[in-house]
mmCIF file of C-alpha atoms in Angstrom:
data_model
loop_
_atom_site.group_PDB
_atom_site.id
_atom_site.type_symbol
_atom_site.label_atom_id
_atom_site.label_comp_id
_atom_site.label_asym_id
_atom_site.label_seq_id
_atom_site.Cartn_x
_atom_site.Cartn_y
_atom_site.Cartn_z
ATOM 1 C CA MET A 1 0.000 0.000 0.000
ATOM 2 C CA ARG A 2 1.339 3.428 -0.920
ATOM 3 C CA GLN A 3 2.596 5.224 2.185
ATOM 4 C CA GLY A 4 0.447 8.096 3.351
ATOM 5 C CA LEU A 5 -2.908 6.738 2.211
ATOM 6 C CA LYS A 6 -5.740 6.766 4.723
ATOM 7 C CA MET A 7 -9.009 4.860 4.745
ATOM 8 C CA SER A 8 -10.812 8.027 3.604
ATOM 9 C CA ASP A 9 -8.753 7.944 0.402
ATOM 10 C CA PHE A 10 -10.594 4.799 -0.614
ATOM 11 C CA THR A 11 -14.141 5.990 0.102
ATOM 12 C CA SER A 12 -16.453 8.384 -1.723
ATOM 13 C CA ASN A 13 -18.006 11.582 -0.386
ATOM 14 C CA PHE A 14 -21.335 10.463 -1.829
ATOM 15 C CA TRP A 15 -22.981 9.558 1.477
ATOM 16 C CA SER A 16 -21.905 12.805 3.112
ATOM 17 C CA PHE A 17 -23.522 14.869 0.344
ATOM 18 C CA TYR A 18 -26.488 12.485 0.227
ATOM 19 C CA VAL A 19 -27.316 13.000 3.905
ATOM 20 C CA GLY A 20 -26.598 16.722 3.664
ATOM 21 C CA GLY A 21 -28.934 17.013 0.667
ATOM 22 C CA ILE A 22 -31.745 15.245 2.489
ATOM 23 C CA THR A 23 -31.269 17.561 5.490
ATOM 24 C CA VAL A 24 -31.470 20.716 3.382
ATOM 25 C CA ALA A 25 -34.484 19.336 1.479
ATOM 26 C CA ALA A 26 -36.235 18.539 4.778
ATOM 27 C CA ILE A 27 -35.715 22.091 6.097
ATOM 28 C CA ALA A 28 -36.890 23.598 2.802
ATOM 29 C CA GLY A 29 -39.886 21.246 2.827
ATOM 30 C CA CYS A 30 -40.892 22.434 6.300
ATOM 31 C CA LEU A 31 -40.833 26.051 5.165
ATOM 32 C CA LEU A 32 -42.756 25.169 2.019
ATOM 33 C CA LEU A 33 -45.390 23.314 4.033
ATOM 34 C CA LEU A 34 -45.824 26.299 6.355
ATOM 35 C CA TRP A 35 -46.186 28.669 3.384
ATOM 36 C CA ILE A 36 -48.706 26.413 1.632
ATOM 37 C CA SER A 37 -50.796 26.072 4.788
ATOM 38 C CA GLY A 38 -50.928 29.859 5.067
ATOM 39 C CA GLN A 39 -51.899 30.387 1.440
ATOM 40 C CA THR A 40 -54.497 27.667 1.054
ATOM 41 C CA LYS A 41 -58.071 28.863 1.516
ATOM 42 C CA ALA A 42 -60.536 26.226 2.596
ATOM 43 C CA MET A 43 -64.165 26.392 1.507
ATOM 44 C CA THR A 44 -66.137 27.524 4.522
ATOM 45 C CA THR A 45 -69.748 28.175 5.415
ATOM 46 C CA SER A 46 -71.129 31.347 6.908
ATOM 47 C CA ASP A 47 -70.177 30.207 10.425
ATOM 48 C CA ASN A 48 -66.472 29.761 9.432
ATOM 49 C CA THR A 49 -66.615 25.960 9.475
ATOM 50 C CA THR A 50 -65.469 23.634 6.730
ATOM 51 C CA GLY A 51 -68.719 21.721 6.693
ATOM 52 C CA HIS A 52 -67.217 18.617 8.273
ATOM 53 C CA VAL A 53 -69.312 17.340 11.170
ATOM 54 C CA TRP A 54 -68.515 14.469 13.566
ATOM 55 C CA ASP A 55 -70.764 12.903 16.171
ATOM 56 C CA GLY A 56 -73.590 15.156 15.115
ATOM 57 C CA ASN A 57 -72.291 18.388 16.636
ATOM 58 C CA LEU A 58 -68.465 18.410 16.388
ATOM 59 C CA ARG A 59 -67.532 20.846 13.616
ATOM 60 C CA GLU A 60 -64.157 21.718 12.088
ATOM 61 C CA MET A 61 -63.341 25.419 12.258
ATOM 62 C CA ASN A 62 -61.230 27.151 9.627
ATOM 63 C CA ASN A 63 -58.970 29.112 11.975
ATOM 64 C CA PRO A 64 -55.351 30.050 11.144
ATOM 65 C CA LEU A 65 -52.444 28.387 12.965
ATOM 66 C CA PRO A 66 -51.780 29.936 16.386
ATOM 67 C CA PHE A 67 -48.949 32.463 16.315
ATOM 68 C CA TRP A 68 -47.101 30.647 19.117
ATOM 69 C CA TRP A 69 -47.135 27.422 17.077
ATOM 70 C CA VAL A 70 -45.887 29.179 13.948
ATOM 71 C CA GLY A 71 -43.191 30.878 16.014
ATOM 72 C CA LEU A 72 -41.935 27.587 17.464
ATOM 73 C CA PHE A 73 -41.997 26.034 14.001
ATOM 74 C CA LEU A 74 -39.900 28.857 12.552
ATOM 75 C CA LEU A 75 -37.578 28.753 15.566
ATOM 76 C CA THR A 76 -36.966 25.048 14.953
ATOM 77 C CA VAL A 77 -36.138 25.708 11.305
ATOM 78 C CA ALA A 78 -33.817 28.560 12.273
ATOM 79 C CA PHE A 79 -32.062 26.307 14.789
ATOM 80 C CA GLY A 80 -31.488 23.694 12.075
ATOM 81 C CA ILE A 81 -30.013 26.256 9.690
ATOM 82 C CA ALA A 82 -27.789 27.724 12.406
ATOM 83 C CA TYR A 83 -26.581 24.268 13.431
ATOM 84 C CA LEU A 84 -25.588 23.409 9.860
ATOM 85 C CA ALA A 85 -23.756 26.719 9.588
ATOM 86 C CA ILE A 86 -21.792 26.243 12.815
ATOM 87 C CA PHE A 87 -21.134 22.499 12.785
ATOM 88 C CA PRO A 88 -20.225 20.054 9.982
ATOM 89 C CA GLY A 89 -23.308 18.556 8.372
ATOM 90 C CA LEU A 90 -23.281 19.586 4.724
ATOM 91 C CA GLY A 91 -20.942 17.399 2.717
ATOM 92 C CA THR A 92 -17.321 18.344 3.291
ATOM 93 C CA TYR A 93 -18.172 21.738 4.816
ATOM 94 C CA PRO A 94 -16.312 21.783 8.203
ATOM 95 C CA GLY A 95 -18.615 24.276 9.932
ATOM 96 C CA ALA A 96 -17.816 27.768 11.144
ATOM 97 C CA VAL A 97 -16.129 26.618 14.376
ATOM 98 C CA GLY A 98 -14.249 23.682 12.829
ATOM 99 C CA TRP A 99 -15.575 21.199 15.387
ATOM 100 C CA THR A 100 -14.888 17.484 14.911
ATOM 101 C CA SER A 101 -15.646 14.504 17.105
ATOM 102 C CA THR A 102 -11.993 13.452 16.813
ATOM 103 C CA GLY A 103 -10.838 16.866 17.960
ATOM 104 C CA GLN A 104 -13.171 16.805 20.947
ATOM 105 C CA PHE A 105 -11.995 13.304 21.870
ATOM 106 C CA ASP A 106 -8.324 14.312 21.643
ATOM 107 C CA SER A 107 -9.010 17.408 23.728
ATOM 108 C CA GLU A 108 -10.744 15.402 26.452
ATOM 109 C CA VAL A 109 -7.960 12.808 26.474
ATOM 110 C CA GLU A 110 -5.351 15.552 26.753
ATOM 111 C CA LYS A 111 -7.270 17.111 29.637
ATOM 112 C CA GLY A 112 -7.544 13.746 31.378
ATOM 113 C CA ASN A 113 -3.824 13.061 30.931
ATOM 114 C CA ALA A 114 -3.011 16.457 32.411
ATOM 115 C CA GLU A 115 -5.163 15.708 35.458
ATOM 116 C CA VAL A 116 -3.437 12.392 36.184
ATOM 117 C CA ALA A 117 0.077 13.619 35.335
ATOM 118 C CA PRO A 118 0.937 14.276 39.021
ATOM 119 C CA ILE A 119 0.093 10.655 39.833
ATOM 120 C CA TYR A 120 2.379 9.298 37.111
ATOM 121 C CA ALA A 121 5.161 11.735 38.030
ATOM 122 C CA ARG A 122 5.959 9.605 41.062
ATOM 123 C CA PHE A 123 6.584 6.606 38.822
ATOM 124 C CA ALA A 124 8.998 8.392 36.456
ATOM 125 C CA SER A 125 12.200 7.391 38.270
ATOM 126 C CA MET A 126 11.081 3.829 39.106
ATOM 127 C CA THR A 127 12.292 0.717 37.305
ATOM 128 C CA THR A 128 9.922 -1.931 35.979
ATOM 129 C CA ALA A 129 10.697 -4.173 38.942
ATOM 130 C CA GLN A 130 9.972 -1.338 41.366
ATOM 131 C CA LEU A 131 6.724 -0.456 39.609
ATOM 132 C CA ALA A 132 5.660 -4.098 39.793
ATOM 133 C CA GLN A 133 6.004 -3.887 43.589
ATOM 134 C CA ASP A 134 4.127 -0.596 43.904
ATOM 135 C CA THR A 135 0.487 -1.052 44.937
ATOM 136 C CA GLU A 136 -0.771 2.174 43.360
ATOM 137 C CA ALA A 137 1.087 1.575 40.079
ATOM 138 C CA MET A 138 -0.280 -1.944 39.813
ATOM 139 C CA ALA A 139 -3.825 -0.760 40.536
ATOM 140 C CA ILE A 140 -3.511 1.661 37.627
ATOM 141 C CA GLY A 141 -1.878 -1.018 35.479
ATOM 142 C CA GLU A 142 -4.726 -3.397 36.219
ATOM 143 C CA ARG A 143 -7.316 -0.852 35.080
ATOM 144 C CA LEU A 144 -5.363 -0.183 31.874
ATOM 145 C CA PHE A 145 -5.097 -3.914 31.249
ATOM 146 C CA MET A 146 -8.757 -4.627 31.965
ATOM 147 C CA ASN A 147 -9.970 -1.844 29.691
ATOM 148 C CA ASN A 148 -7.655 -2.546 26.774
ATOM 149 C CA CYS A 149 -5.943 -5.941 26.946
ATOM 150 C CA SER A 150 -8.275 -8.352 28.719
ATOM 151 C CA GLN A 151 -10.566 -8.677 25.700
ATOM 152 C CA CYS A 152 -7.889 -10.872 24.099
ATOM 153 C CA HIS A 153 -5.657 -11.976 26.971
ATOM 154 C CA SER A 154 -8.514 -12.516 29.481
ATOM 155 C CA SER A 155 -8.947 -10.726 32.792
ATOM 156 C CA ASP A 156 -6.436 -13.052 34.483
ATOM 157 C CA ALA A 157 -3.891 -12.541 31.641
ATOM 158 C CA ARG A 158 -3.906 -16.274 30.909
ATOM 159 C CA GLY A 159 -5.040 -15.709 27.343
ATOM 160 C CA GLY A 160 -7.052 -18.130 25.272
ATOM 161 C CA LEU A 161 -6.982 -19.917 21.937
ATOM 162 C CA GLY A 162 -4.908 -17.708 19.655
ATOM 163 C CA PHE A 163 -4.030 -15.238 22.432
ATOM 164 C CA PRO A 164 -0.859 -15.821 24.476
ATOM 165 C CA ASN A 165 -0.790 -16.542 28.179
ATOM 166 C CA LEU A 166 1.100 -13.670 29.823
ATOM 167 C CA THR A 167 1.631 -15.471 33.124
ATOM 168 C CA ASP A 168 3.927 -18.264 31.936
ATOM 169 C CA ALA A 169 7.542 -18.218 30.786
ATOM 170 C CA ALA A 170 6.761 -18.695 27.083
ATOM 171 C CA TRP A 171 7.447 -15.407 25.292
ATOM 172 C CA SER A 172 7.566 -15.538 21.503
ATOM 173 C CA TRP A 173 8.911 -11.976 21.316
ATOM 174 C CA GLY A 174 10.756 -11.849 24.631
ATOM 175 C CA GLY A 175 9.680 -11.341 28.230
ATOM 176 C CA THR A 176 12.128 -8.685 29.416
ATOM 177 C CA PRO A 177 10.732 -5.270 30.375
ATOM 178 C CA GLU A 178 12.246 -3.774 27.224
ATOM 179 C CA ARG A 179 10.709 -6.388 24.921
ATOM 180 C CA ILE A 180 7.296 -6.214 26.565
ATOM 181 C CA HIS A 181 7.378 -2.414 26.312
ATOM 182 C CA GLU A 182 8.286 -2.688 22.634
ATOM 183 C CA THR A 183 5.505 -5.183 21.977
ATOM 184 C CA ILE A 184 2.844 -3.029 23.652
ATOM 185 C CA THR A 185 4.082 0.166 22.010
ATOM 186 C CA ASN A 186 4.645 -1.004 18.431
ATOM 187 C CA GLY A 187 2.522 -4.133 18.221
ATOM 188 C CA ARG A 188 3.607 -7.391 16.598
ATOM 189 C CA THR A 189 2.838 -9.263 13.395
ATOM 190 C CA GLY A 190 3.793 -12.919 13.557
ATOM 191 C CA VAL A 191 3.842 -14.757 10.254
ATOM 192 C CA MET A 192 4.080 -18.513 9.859
ATOM 193 C CA ALA A 193 4.458 -19.054 6.111
ATOM 194 C CA PRO A 194 2.902 -22.100 4.415
ATOM 195 C CA ILE A 195 6.022 -24.220 3.832
ATOM 196 C CA ALA A 196 4.602 -27.570 2.724
ATOM 197 C CA ALA A 197 6.068 -27.170 -0.767
ATOM 198 C CA SER A 198 9.539 -26.690 0.736
ATOM 199 C CA VAL A 199 9.164 -29.630 3.097
ATOM 200 C CA GLY A 200 8.219 -32.067 0.334
ATOM 201 C CA SER A 201 5.409 -34.578 -0.035
ATOM 202 C CA ALA A 202 2.371 -35.036 2.202
ATOM 203 C CA ASP A 203 4.256 -37.867 3.917
ATOM 204 C CA ASP A 204 7.195 -35.541 4.549
ATOM 205 C CA VAL A 205 4.854 -32.979 6.110
ATOM 206 C CA LYS A 206 3.401 -35.646 8.380
ATOM 207 C CA ASN A 207 6.891 -36.777 9.364
ATOM 208 C CA VAL A 208 7.924 -33.226 10.254
ATOM 209 C CA ALA A 209 4.734 -32.807 12.296
ATOM 210 C CA ASN A 210 5.657 -35.869 14.337
ATOM 211 C CA TYR A 211 9.201 -34.616 14.772
ATOM 212 C CA VAL A 212 7.836 -31.313 16.097
ATOM 213 C CA LEU A 213 5.656 -33.236 18.545
ATOM 214 C CA SER A 214 8.693 -35.215 19.693
ATOM 215 C CA LEU A 215 10.544 -32.011 20.585
ATOM 216 C CA SER A 216 8.146 -31.323 23.447
ATOM 217 C CA GLY A 217 7.702 -34.941 24.462
ATOM 218 C CA ALA A 218 4.112 -35.030 23.165
ATOM 219 C CA SER A 219 2.572 -38.236 21.865
ATOM 220 C CA HIS A 220 4.016 -38.981 18.398
ATOM 221 C CA ASP A 221 5.045 -41.666 15.908
ATOM 222 C CA SER A 222 8.728 -42.309 16.602
ATOM 223 C CA ALA A 223 9.441 -43.754 13.164
ATOM 224 C CA ARG A 224 7.911 -40.758 11.402
ATOM 225 C CA ALA A 225 9.665 -38.350 13.793
ATOM 226 C CA ALA A 226 13.037 -39.898 12.874
ATOM 227 C CA LEU A 227 12.269 -39.400 9.184
ATOM 228 C CA GLY A 228 11.073 -35.853 9.756
ATOM 229 C CA LYS A 229 14.180 -34.681 11.591
ATOM 230 C CA GLU A 230 16.106 -34.104 8.353
ATOM 231 C CA LYS A 231 13.210 -32.152 6.808
ATOM 232 C CA PHE A 232 12.941 -29.975 9.905
ATOM 233 C CA VAL A 233 15.801 -27.918 8.464
ATOM 234 C CA VAL A 234 13.128 -25.914 6.609
ATOM 235 C CA CYS A 235 11.514 -24.979 9.945
ATOM 236 C CA ALA A 236 14.866 -24.374 11.624
ATOM 237 C CA ALA A 237 15.300 -21.161 9.641
ATOM 238 C CA CYS A 238 12.890 -19.558 12.134
ATOM 239 C CA HIS A 239 12.589 -21.998 15.029
ATOM 240 C CA ASN A 240 16.347 -22.815 15.171
ATOM 241 C CA ALA A 241 17.846 -26.270 14.802
ATOM 242 C CA ASP A 242 16.972 -27.212 18.379
ATOM 243 C CA GLY A 243 13.360 -26.006 17.976
ATOM 244 C CA LYS A 244 13.670 -23.486 20.793
ATOM 245 C CA GLY A 245 12.478 -20.636 18.602
ATOM 246 C CA ASN A 246 13.808 -17.194 17.815
ATOM 247 C CA GLN A 247 12.448 -14.181 19.659
ATOM 248 C CA LEU A 248 13.838 -11.797 17.046
ATOM 249 C CA LEU A 249 11.339 -13.301 14.592
ATOM 250 C CA GLY A 250 8.588 -14.145 17.053
ATOM 251 C CA ALA A 251 9.077 -17.835 16.270
ATOM 252 C CA PRO A 252 7.783 -19.796 19.297
ATOM 253 C CA ASP A 253 9.657 -22.435 21.248
ATOM 254 C CA LEU A 254 8.494 -25.857 20.028
ATOM 255 C CA THR A 255 10.055 -27.735 22.929
ATOM 256 C CA ASP A 256 8.027 -26.376 25.854
ATOM 257 C CA ASP A 257 4.710 -28.139 25.060
ATOM 258 C CA ILE A 258 2.860 -24.816 25.152
ATOM 259 C CA TRP A 259 0.542 -24.510 22.153
ATOM 260 C CA ASN A 260 -1.142 -21.171 21.651
ATOM 261 C CA LEU A 261 -3.241 -22.042 18.596
ATOM 262 C CA GLY A 262 -3.773 -25.770 18.967
ATOM 263 C CA SER A 263 -1.836 -29.016 19.237
ATOM 264 C CA GLY A 264 -1.621 -32.497 17.825
ATOM 265 C CA GLU A 265 -0.518 -33.950 14.529
ATOM 266 C CA ALA A 266 -3.492 -32.706 12.477
ATOM 267 C CA PHE A 267 -3.079 -29.152 13.752
ATOM 268 C CA ILE A 268 0.647 -28.995 13.001
ATOM 269 C CA ILE A 269 0.078 -30.401 9.518
ATOM 270 C CA SER A 270 -2.543 -27.706 8.930
ATOM 271 C CA GLN A 271 -0.083 -25.015 10.046
ATOM 272 C CA ILE A 272 2.624 -26.324 7.721
ATOM 273 C CA ASN A 273 0.185 -26.448 4.808
ATOM 274 C CA ASN A 274 -1.718 -23.206 5.379
ATOM 275 C CA GLY A 275 0.495 -20.988 7.496
ATOM 276 C CA TYR A 276 -0.823 -18.413 9.943
ATOM 277 C CA THR A 277 -0.632 -14.668 10.588
ATOM 278 C CA GLY A 278 -1.215 -13.257 14.056
ATOM 279 C CA VAL A 279 -1.460 -9.539 14.825
ATOM 280 C CA MET A 280 -0.982 -7.757 18.133
ATOM 281 C CA PRO A 281 -2.130 -4.112 17.680
ATOM 282 C CA ALA A 282 0.114 -1.205 18.608
ATOM 283 C CA TRP A 283 -0.892 0.921 21.602
ATOM 284 C CA GLY A 284 1.816 3.567 21.436
ATOM 285 C CA THR A 285 -0.506 6.216 20.032
ATOM 286 C CA LYS A 286 -3.213 5.667 22.636
ATOM 287 C CA PHE A 287 -1.194 5.598 25.842
ATOM 288 C CA THR A 288 1.186 8.177 27.230
ATOM 289 C CA PRO A 289 4.815 7.073 27.852
ATOM 290 C CA GLU A 290 4.041 6.920 31.573
ATOM 291 C CA GLN A 291 1.024 4.682 31.007
ATOM 292 C CA LEU A 292 3.087 2.408 28.768
ATOM 293 C CA ASN A 293 5.675 2.025 31.513
ATOM 294 C CA VAL A 294 3.042 1.167 34.128
ATOM 295 C CA LEU A 295 1.273 -1.280 31.807
ATOM 296 C CA THR A 296 4.614 -2.895 30.950
ATOM 297 C CA ALA A 297 5.318 -3.388 34.650
ATOM 298 C CA TYR A 298 1.855 -4.861 35.203
ATOM 299 C CA VAL A 299 2.260 -7.433 32.410
ATOM 300 C CA TRP A 300 5.856 -8.175 33.395
ATOM 301 C CA GLY A 301 4.801 -8.685 36.997
ATOM 302 C CA LYS A 302 2.042 -11.210 36.214
ATOM 303 C CA GLY A 303 4.516 -14.036 36.773
ATOM 304 C CA GLY A 304 6.100 -14.743 33.415
ATOM 305 C CA GLY A 305 8.345 -11.705 33.055
ATOM 306 C CA VAL A 306 12.067 -12.250 32.550
ATOM 307 C CA ALA A 307 14.549 -10.109 34.452
ATOM 308 C CA ALA A 308 16.846 -8.061 32.246
ATOM 309 C CA GLU A 309 19.977 -9.582 33.794
ATOM 310 C CA ALA A 310 18.651 -13.084 33.165
ATOM 311 C CA ALA A 311 17.986 -12.248 29.536
ATOM 312 C CA ALA A 312 21.567 -11.062 29.090
ATOM 313 C CA GLU A 313 22.752 -14.588 29.847
ATOM 314 C CA GLN A 314 20.627 -16.092 27.074
ATOM 315 C CA ALA A 315 21.721 -16.636 23.473
ATOM 316 C CA PRO A 316 21.938 -13.538 21.271
ATOM 317 C CA ALA A 317 18.958 -14.819 19.282
ATOM 318 C CA VAL A 318 16.604 -14.018 22.137
ATOM 319 C CA ALA A 319 18.038 -10.605 22.988
ATOM 320 C CA ALA A 320 15.515 -8.316 21.329
ATOM 321 C CA GLU A 321 15.945 -5.170 19.346
ATOM 322 C CA ALA A 322 14.534 -2.854 21.978
ATOM 323 C CA ALA A 323 12.061 -0.148 21.104
ATOM 324 C CA PRO A 324 13.459 3.402 21.263
ATOM 325 C CA VAL A 325 12.202 4.351 24.711
ATOM 326 C CA ALA A 326 13.748 6.914 27.006
ATOM 327 C CA GLY A 327 17.060 5.851 28.517
ATOM 328 C CA GLU A 328 17.652 2.843 26.273
ATOM 329 C CA GLU A 329 20.559 2.213 23.982
ATOM 330 C CA PRO A 330 19.788 2.026 20.250
ATOM 331 C CA ALA A 331 18.806 -1.483 19.119
ATOM 332 C CA ALA A 332 21.829 -1.813 16.837
ATOM 333 C CA ALA A 333 24.198 -1.033 19.728
ATOM 334 C CA VAL A 334 22.529 -3.632 21.943
ATOM 335 C CA LEU A 335 22.832 -6.343 19.307
ATOM 336 C CA GLU A 336 26.448 -5.385 18.606
ATOM 337 C CA GLU A 337 27.333 -5.734 22.292
ATOM 338 C CA LEU A 338 25.615 -9.115 22.492
ATOM 339 C CA THR A 339 27.174 -10.552 19.353
ATOM 340 C CA THR A 340 30.707 -9.168 19.689
ATOM 341 C CA PRO A 341 33.096 -11.824 21.113
#
């Protein structure tokens, strides 16, 4: 997609003008109706009735509309015209005051952030580990998580089918504070390509599936697993030769018997044949930097977070390119330090 395009670039202004046209026609119709009612002369008898009689003695008088009713009617029409002049409602016309719902939302969010800024100021100098031990910070983190993250990861952060458990030690993209912060801020797109053609025949795919099952000690066909080991080289490009995954690519560990999308031979065969794409949305534009830090600490403190010093002892493959947050080294410098003998 060409950079810079927005969703509005792919839609027509037809509906905006359509609704605006109906609105103008409705206002004009009201005025026309009022004018017609004032100009039309009904046939009346000498007693100023129309001649219509109900129940023997109930007659319809031919009196003009009360002035108070006409006044309210005209006031309503004037209000409609004034509204359309001040606020957007006629096609692409922005209105005299330039009001937009997005602008009002942003203004209210900015006001709310300013009101809570003193609360977050206390957290500015605290590390992720310290925030995770702070009762007030975790109460705020819980509310942020419940309102924005629990819909996918569940209220207890244990996830569900297709949504990772944040309380265990299995982190496809890394469980250090820096990696969690990067994931929340920038989002993630994990792609498992359909690789059946590279693996070989349907039998080869089945053999590889059994080899993958053997890596975690799951029930499998030993003979097929032995045959599939050689073909696993296709998978090793992402999951590494030992099947322990690669957090730089978001390739999960196949040896821990934790299956986020499903398990068993049939499921793994389906993944090899069809591939899969998983998307974690980015939250960097919604939250302030202080909120991101508190939310990072909340997720990290749910039980599965990895301490930064522990991560430094792991293989370079799992040391993530950290997001550019305040106080961090650039990602390239981090990787250079980790990979330099």
